C-alpha cells in the first residue's frame, strides 16, 4: 500500500516511527510536508502538487497537522479526501478537535463526563462566569492552547478575574473550568485507534505543578484503565469523529472526566511508557480501513 504521512518535520519521533512501522509492514511510505503542497480544486481531476510533481496513487494518509497550521493542514487533508484517499483522521474532525470549547460542547451533547466549564465574551460577565463553574479555584484556558501553554490555575476569585481580563484584553478566547483538585497534578492519556484504547499512561506533573503535560516536565508511567475509563475514552473519540486520537482524562471523585481529545497525539511518551508498538497499530488500522473504504466504493458500481 502507498501511505503518505503529512508532517512538517520528518525528524520528529512520531513521524519517523510511523514511517518505520509502515515500511516494516511492507508498505511504501512517504513523508510529505503539507505546507509545501499546492492544490488544484477542479471537479474532474482534483490534484495535489508537491515540490512540482503531482501526488498520485496514495491509498491512505496519516495527518500530523501542527496546532498552528490547522487551516492549511486541514485543507490539504480535505483535498486528499476529495481525491478519494482514506485519511486516518478526517479534516472536519481535526478542525473540531482544535477548539477546546467546540470539543467540549460536542462531548457534552453525547453525555460524556466533563469538568464543569463556562465561557463568556464580555468582561462585564466575569463574576457570573466564575461563579457558574463553582467559584475559585478555577482553571482558565486559551481555546487554542496546547502542551499546557495557556492553561492557568487561579486560586482566588480576584486572581481568576485578573487573568480573564488580561486574556480578554488581548482578545484571546478562553474557557473557565472547575479545578479538579483530587487529580493531584496527574492525568491519564488514553491512546485510541478506531474503537479501542490501545495504550494508556498516567502523567504526573512536576512537584508543585498542576499541569501534567510531558512538555511541561511531567513524567509518564503505564496505567491500567477501569472499564468505565476505557469506554469514556472510546465514546469521546467517536463523538469527535476521529480515527486516531489521544484522550486526556482526569480521575475525579465522581469518575472519569474528559479534558480534551487530541487529533495528533505524540507517540514518544506513550511508546516509551508502555512499550507498545503504537505506530504499528496505527498502520494496521489505516491499511485495514483504506481497504474497507475502497471495497465499499467499488461495490457501488
Ligand atoms: P493542553 O491542550 O494545553 O494540554 P489541557 O486542557 O489538556 O490543555 O490542560 C493541561 C493540563 O492541565 C492537563 O493535562 C491537566 O494535568 C491540567 N488540568 C487541565 N484542566 C484541569 C482541571 N480542570 N482540573 C485539574 N487539572 C487540570
Ligand atoms: Mg492536554
XYZ file of C-alpha atoms and ligand atoms in Angstrom:
329
model
C 0.000 0.000 0.000
C 1.143 3.564 -0.557
C 0.830 5.759 2.527
C 1.501 9.485 2.977
C 2.401 10.950 6.349
C 1.550 14.632 6.405
C 4.123 16.218 8.651
C 6.144 19.398 8.683
C 9.218 17.731 10.066
C 10.498 14.291 9.085
C 12.860 14.211 12.067
C 10.058 14.212 14.665
C 9.811 10.982 16.664
C 6.164 10.315 15.756
C 6.790 10.930 12.064
C 9.869 8.706 11.990
C 8.138 5.913 13.877
C 5.132 5.889 11.548
C 7.395 5.664 8.508
C 9.442 2.908 10.119
C 6.336 0.943 11.153
C 4.760 1.280 7.699
C 7.921 0.106 5.963
C 8.328 -2.760 8.421
C 4.907 -3.967 7.242
C 5.991 -3.775 3.597
C 4.267 -0.524 2.640
C 5.615 2.380 0.668
C 5.620 5.396 2.980
C 6.336 8.977 2.005
C 6.621 11.891 4.426
C 5.043 14.965 2.891
C 5.396 18.481 4.211
C 1.800 19.624 3.786
C 2.874 23.274 3.851
C 4.637 22.604 0.554
C 1.570 21.065 -1.081
C -0.446 23.128 -3.508
C -3.768 22.182 -4.928
C -5.901 22.269 -7.979
C -9.565 22.448 -6.996
C -11.317 21.102 -10.061
C -14.270 18.750 -10.277
C -12.956 16.409 -12.951
C -9.442 15.824 -11.691
C -8.633 17.224 -8.253
C -4.873 17.102 -7.652
C -2.233 17.954 -5.115
C 1.159 19.109 -6.275
C 4.217 18.619 -4.117
C 7.517 20.243 -4.959
C 6.467 20.471 -8.606
C 5.076 16.928 -9.023
C 1.527 15.583 -8.581
C 0.884 13.275 -5.614
C -0.677 10.198 -7.130
C -1.824 6.683 -6.257
C -1.891 7.087 -2.489
C -4.155 4.642 -0.649
C -4.094 6.407 2.714
C -2.847 9.486 4.530
C -1.905 9.914 8.162
C -2.233 13.606 9.051
C 0.078 15.012 11.717
C -1.038 18.625 11.468
C 0.649 21.143 13.758
C -1.708 23.119 16.021
C -0.654 26.412 14.468
C -1.196 25.086 10.927
C -4.735 23.771 11.227
C -6.200 25.912 8.465
C -3.833 24.919 5.674
C -3.203 21.435 7.011
C -6.892 20.504 7.045
C -7.289 21.986 3.551
C -4.641 19.545 2.288
C -6.289 16.614 4.114
C -9.651 17.638 2.601
C -8.123 17.626 -0.853
C -6.908 14.043 -0.307
C -10.472 13.190 0.748
C -11.840 14.788 -2.430
C -9.397 12.573 -4.352
C -10.889 9.517 -2.605
C -7.872 8.794 -0.386
C -8.596 7.416 3.103
C -7.402 9.620 5.970
C -6.642 8.301 9.481
C -8.456 11.406 10.770
C -10.822 13.328 8.587
C -10.308 17.017 8.017
C -13.513 18.110 9.746
C -12.793 16.064 12.830
C -9.312 17.591 13.074
C -10.804 21.100 12.925
C -13.364 20.199 15.595
C -10.707 18.892 17.947
C -8.601 22.036 17.685
C -11.071 24.240 19.507
C -11.379 23.185 23.153
C -14.813 24.755 23.538
C -16.250 23.125 20.431
C -14.772 19.811 21.525
C -16.342 20.028 24.999
C -19.721 21.069 23.570
C -19.732 18.015 21.291
C -18.776 15.723 24.169
C -21.432 17.260 26.425
C -24.063 16.571 23.795
C -23.166 12.875 23.986
C -23.436 12.881 27.778
C -19.708 12.357 28.374
C -18.399 13.430 31.825
C -16.511 16.756 31.763
C -15.281 19.232 34.356
C -17.911 21.979 34.782
C -16.912 24.505 32.133
C -18.003 28.015 31.205
C -17.259 30.534 28.526
C -18.091 34.234 28.083
C -17.324 37.011 25.673
C -17.805 40.226 27.623
C -15.641 41.192 30.598
C -18.761 42.587 32.345
C -19.847 38.974 32.855
C -16.683 37.630 34.508
C -18.024 37.421 38.077
C -21.015 35.435 36.914
C -18.818 33.224 34.771
C -16.504 32.295 37.664
C -19.487 31.622 39.944
C -21.172 29.496 37.281
C -18.376 26.908 37.461
C -18.469 26.824 41.256
C -16.122 29.720 42.126
C -12.358 29.805 42.753
C -10.082 27.940 42.432
C -10.684 27.676 38.696
C -8.625 26.702 35.665
C -8.548 29.202 32.802
C -7.600 28.026 29.315
C -6.938 29.591 25.973
C -9.255 27.873 23.492
C -6.445 27.049 21.125
C -3.559 26.381 23.513
C -1.618 23.095 23.512
C 1.125 21.395 25.522
C -0.047 23.104 28.702
C 0.723 26.581 27.402
C -2.180 28.911 28.061
C -3.572 26.848 30.971
C -3.611 28.761 34.268
C -4.746 27.819 37.777
C -6.274 30.804 39.571
C -6.550 30.138 43.294
C -8.772 33.091 44.183
C -11.714 34.877 42.602
C -9.623 38.043 42.235
C -6.732 36.217 40.542
C -9.186 34.500 38.183
C -10.775 37.820 37.327
C -7.406 39.462 36.571
C -6.265 36.612 34.338
C -9.536 36.523 32.419
C -9.463 40.304 31.987
C -5.878 40.124 30.735
C -6.663 37.387 28.193
C -9.831 39.109 27.030
C -7.922 42.414 26.813
C -5.708 40.686 24.245
C -8.878 39.464 22.555
C -7.985 35.843 23.308
C -10.883 33.395 23.640
C -10.910 31.452 26.874
C -12.851 28.936 28.878
C -13.111 28.650 32.636
C -13.273 25.290 34.348
C -13.765 23.882 37.815
C -10.407 22.791 39.240
C -10.319 19.042 39.849
C -8.101 19.115 42.920
C -8.238 15.394 43.648
C -6.430 14.577 40.395
C -3.301 15.978 42.135
C -1.391 17.158 39.113
C -1.921 13.904 37.224
C -3.969 12.990 34.194
C -4.424 9.905 32.046
C -3.660 9.783 28.349
C -5.656 7.113 26.520
C -4.433 6.370 23.028
C -7.430 5.362 20.941
C -7.307 3.780 17.496
C -10.656 3.023 15.851
C -12.885 1.805 18.660
C -10.171 0.573 21.030
C -7.839 2.047 23.625
C -4.509 0.543 22.522
C -2.281 2.085 25.204
C -2.656 4.274 28.274
C -0.370 6.134 30.618
C -0.603 8.270 33.696
C 1.236 11.575 33.523
C 2.306 13.327 36.687
C 3.358 16.971 36.661
C 6.496 18.239 38.329
C 6.348 18.927 42.072
C 4.033 21.893 42.659
C 2.807 21.895 39.033
C -0.876 21.140 38.349
C -0.293 20.562 34.622
C 0.864 17.062 33.799
C 1.935 17.668 30.170
C 5.178 15.903 29.266
C 6.219 19.120 27.509
C 5.992 20.832 30.908
C 8.289 18.270 32.524
C 5.652 15.702 33.507
C 6.635 12.051 33.940
C 4.716 9.158 32.454
C 4.069 5.588 33.508
C 1.914 2.771 32.232
C -1.512 2.514 33.851
C -4.411 0.090 33.743
C -7.732 1.725 32.966
C -11.051 0.865 34.536
C -13.727 -0.366 32.098
C -15.537 2.959 32.651
C -12.428 4.967 31.676
C -11.912 2.794 28.645
C -15.452 3.263 27.395
C -15.413 7.016 28.152
C -12.269 7.434 26.031
C -13.716 5.460 23.119
C -17.029 7.326 23.268
C -15.194 10.671 23.307
C -13.233 9.785 20.170
C -16.382 8.572 18.466
C -18.220 11.789 19.365
C -15.438 13.762 17.696
C -15.460 11.531 14.613
C -11.736 10.795 14.875
C -9.939 7.575 13.924
C -6.705 8.063 15.860
C -6.698 10.252 18.965
C -5.327 10.879 22.424
C -7.965 11.413 25.095
C -6.929 13.144 28.312
C -8.896 12.123 31.390
C -8.879 13.307 34.970
C -9.757 10.915 37.777
C -12.249 12.858 39.882
C -14.349 11.955 42.912
C -17.252 11.362 40.565
C -15.487 9.300 37.901
C -13.508 9.930 34.741
C -13.785 13.426 33.257
C -12.584 14.218 29.745
C -10.303 17.239 29.410
C -9.629 17.133 25.708
C -9.317 14.979 22.622
C -6.107 15.438 20.669
C -6.042 14.578 16.954
C -2.231 14.445 16.589
C -1.256 12.612 19.767
C 2.507 12.206 20.254
C 3.943 8.694 20.098
C 7.172 9.143 22.002
C 5.773 9.391 25.531
C 3.211 6.624 25.144
C 5.563 4.150 23.409
C 8.267 4.750 25.993
C 5.896 4.380 28.945
C 4.057 1.299 27.686
C 6.497 -0.471 25.357
C 3.615 -0.893 22.919
C 4.185 -0.508 19.179
C 1.530 2.199 18.807
C 2.882 3.278 15.401
C 2.442 -0.285 14.104
C -1.148 -0.323 15.361
C -1.871 2.953 13.557
C -0.533 1.448 10.325
C -2.713 -1.670 10.852
C -5.790 0.497 11.343
C -5.078 2.740 8.374
C -4.382 -0.090 5.939
C -7.440 -2.131 7.014
C -9.718 0.923 6.875
C -8.373 2.002 3.481
C -9.181 -1.430 2.042
C -12.700 -1.365 3.540
C -13.368 2.102 2.154
C -12.094 1.073 -1.262
C -14.210 -2.113 -1.323
C -17.266 -0.106 -0.327
C -16.607 2.404 -3.107
C -16.033 -0.385 -5.668
C -19.249 -2.188 -4.681
C -21.254 0.927 -5.527
C -20.559 0.394 -9.216
P -3.378 21.460 26.766
O -4.136 21.362 25.494
O -2.521 22.662 26.804
O -2.676 20.172 27.097
P -5.282 20.715 28.857
O -6.696 21.146 28.934
O -5.036 19.303 28.498
O -4.505 21.715 27.895
O -4.608 21.031 30.269
C -3.238 20.779 30.540
C -3.062 20.021 31.862
O -3.525 20.814 32.963
C -3.871 18.750 31.933
O -3.178 17.662 31.343
C -4.084 18.568 33.441
O -2.963 17.953 34.057
C -4.186 20.002 33.937
N -5.594 20.445 34.001
C -6.301 20.998 32.988
N -7.568 21.272 33.359
C -7.685 20.897 34.647
C -8.758 20.945 35.605
N -9.952 21.432 35.293
N -8.512 20.469 36.854
C -7.297 19.958 37.184
N -6.245 19.911 36.334
C -6.421 20.359 35.071
Mg -3.675 18.282 27.163
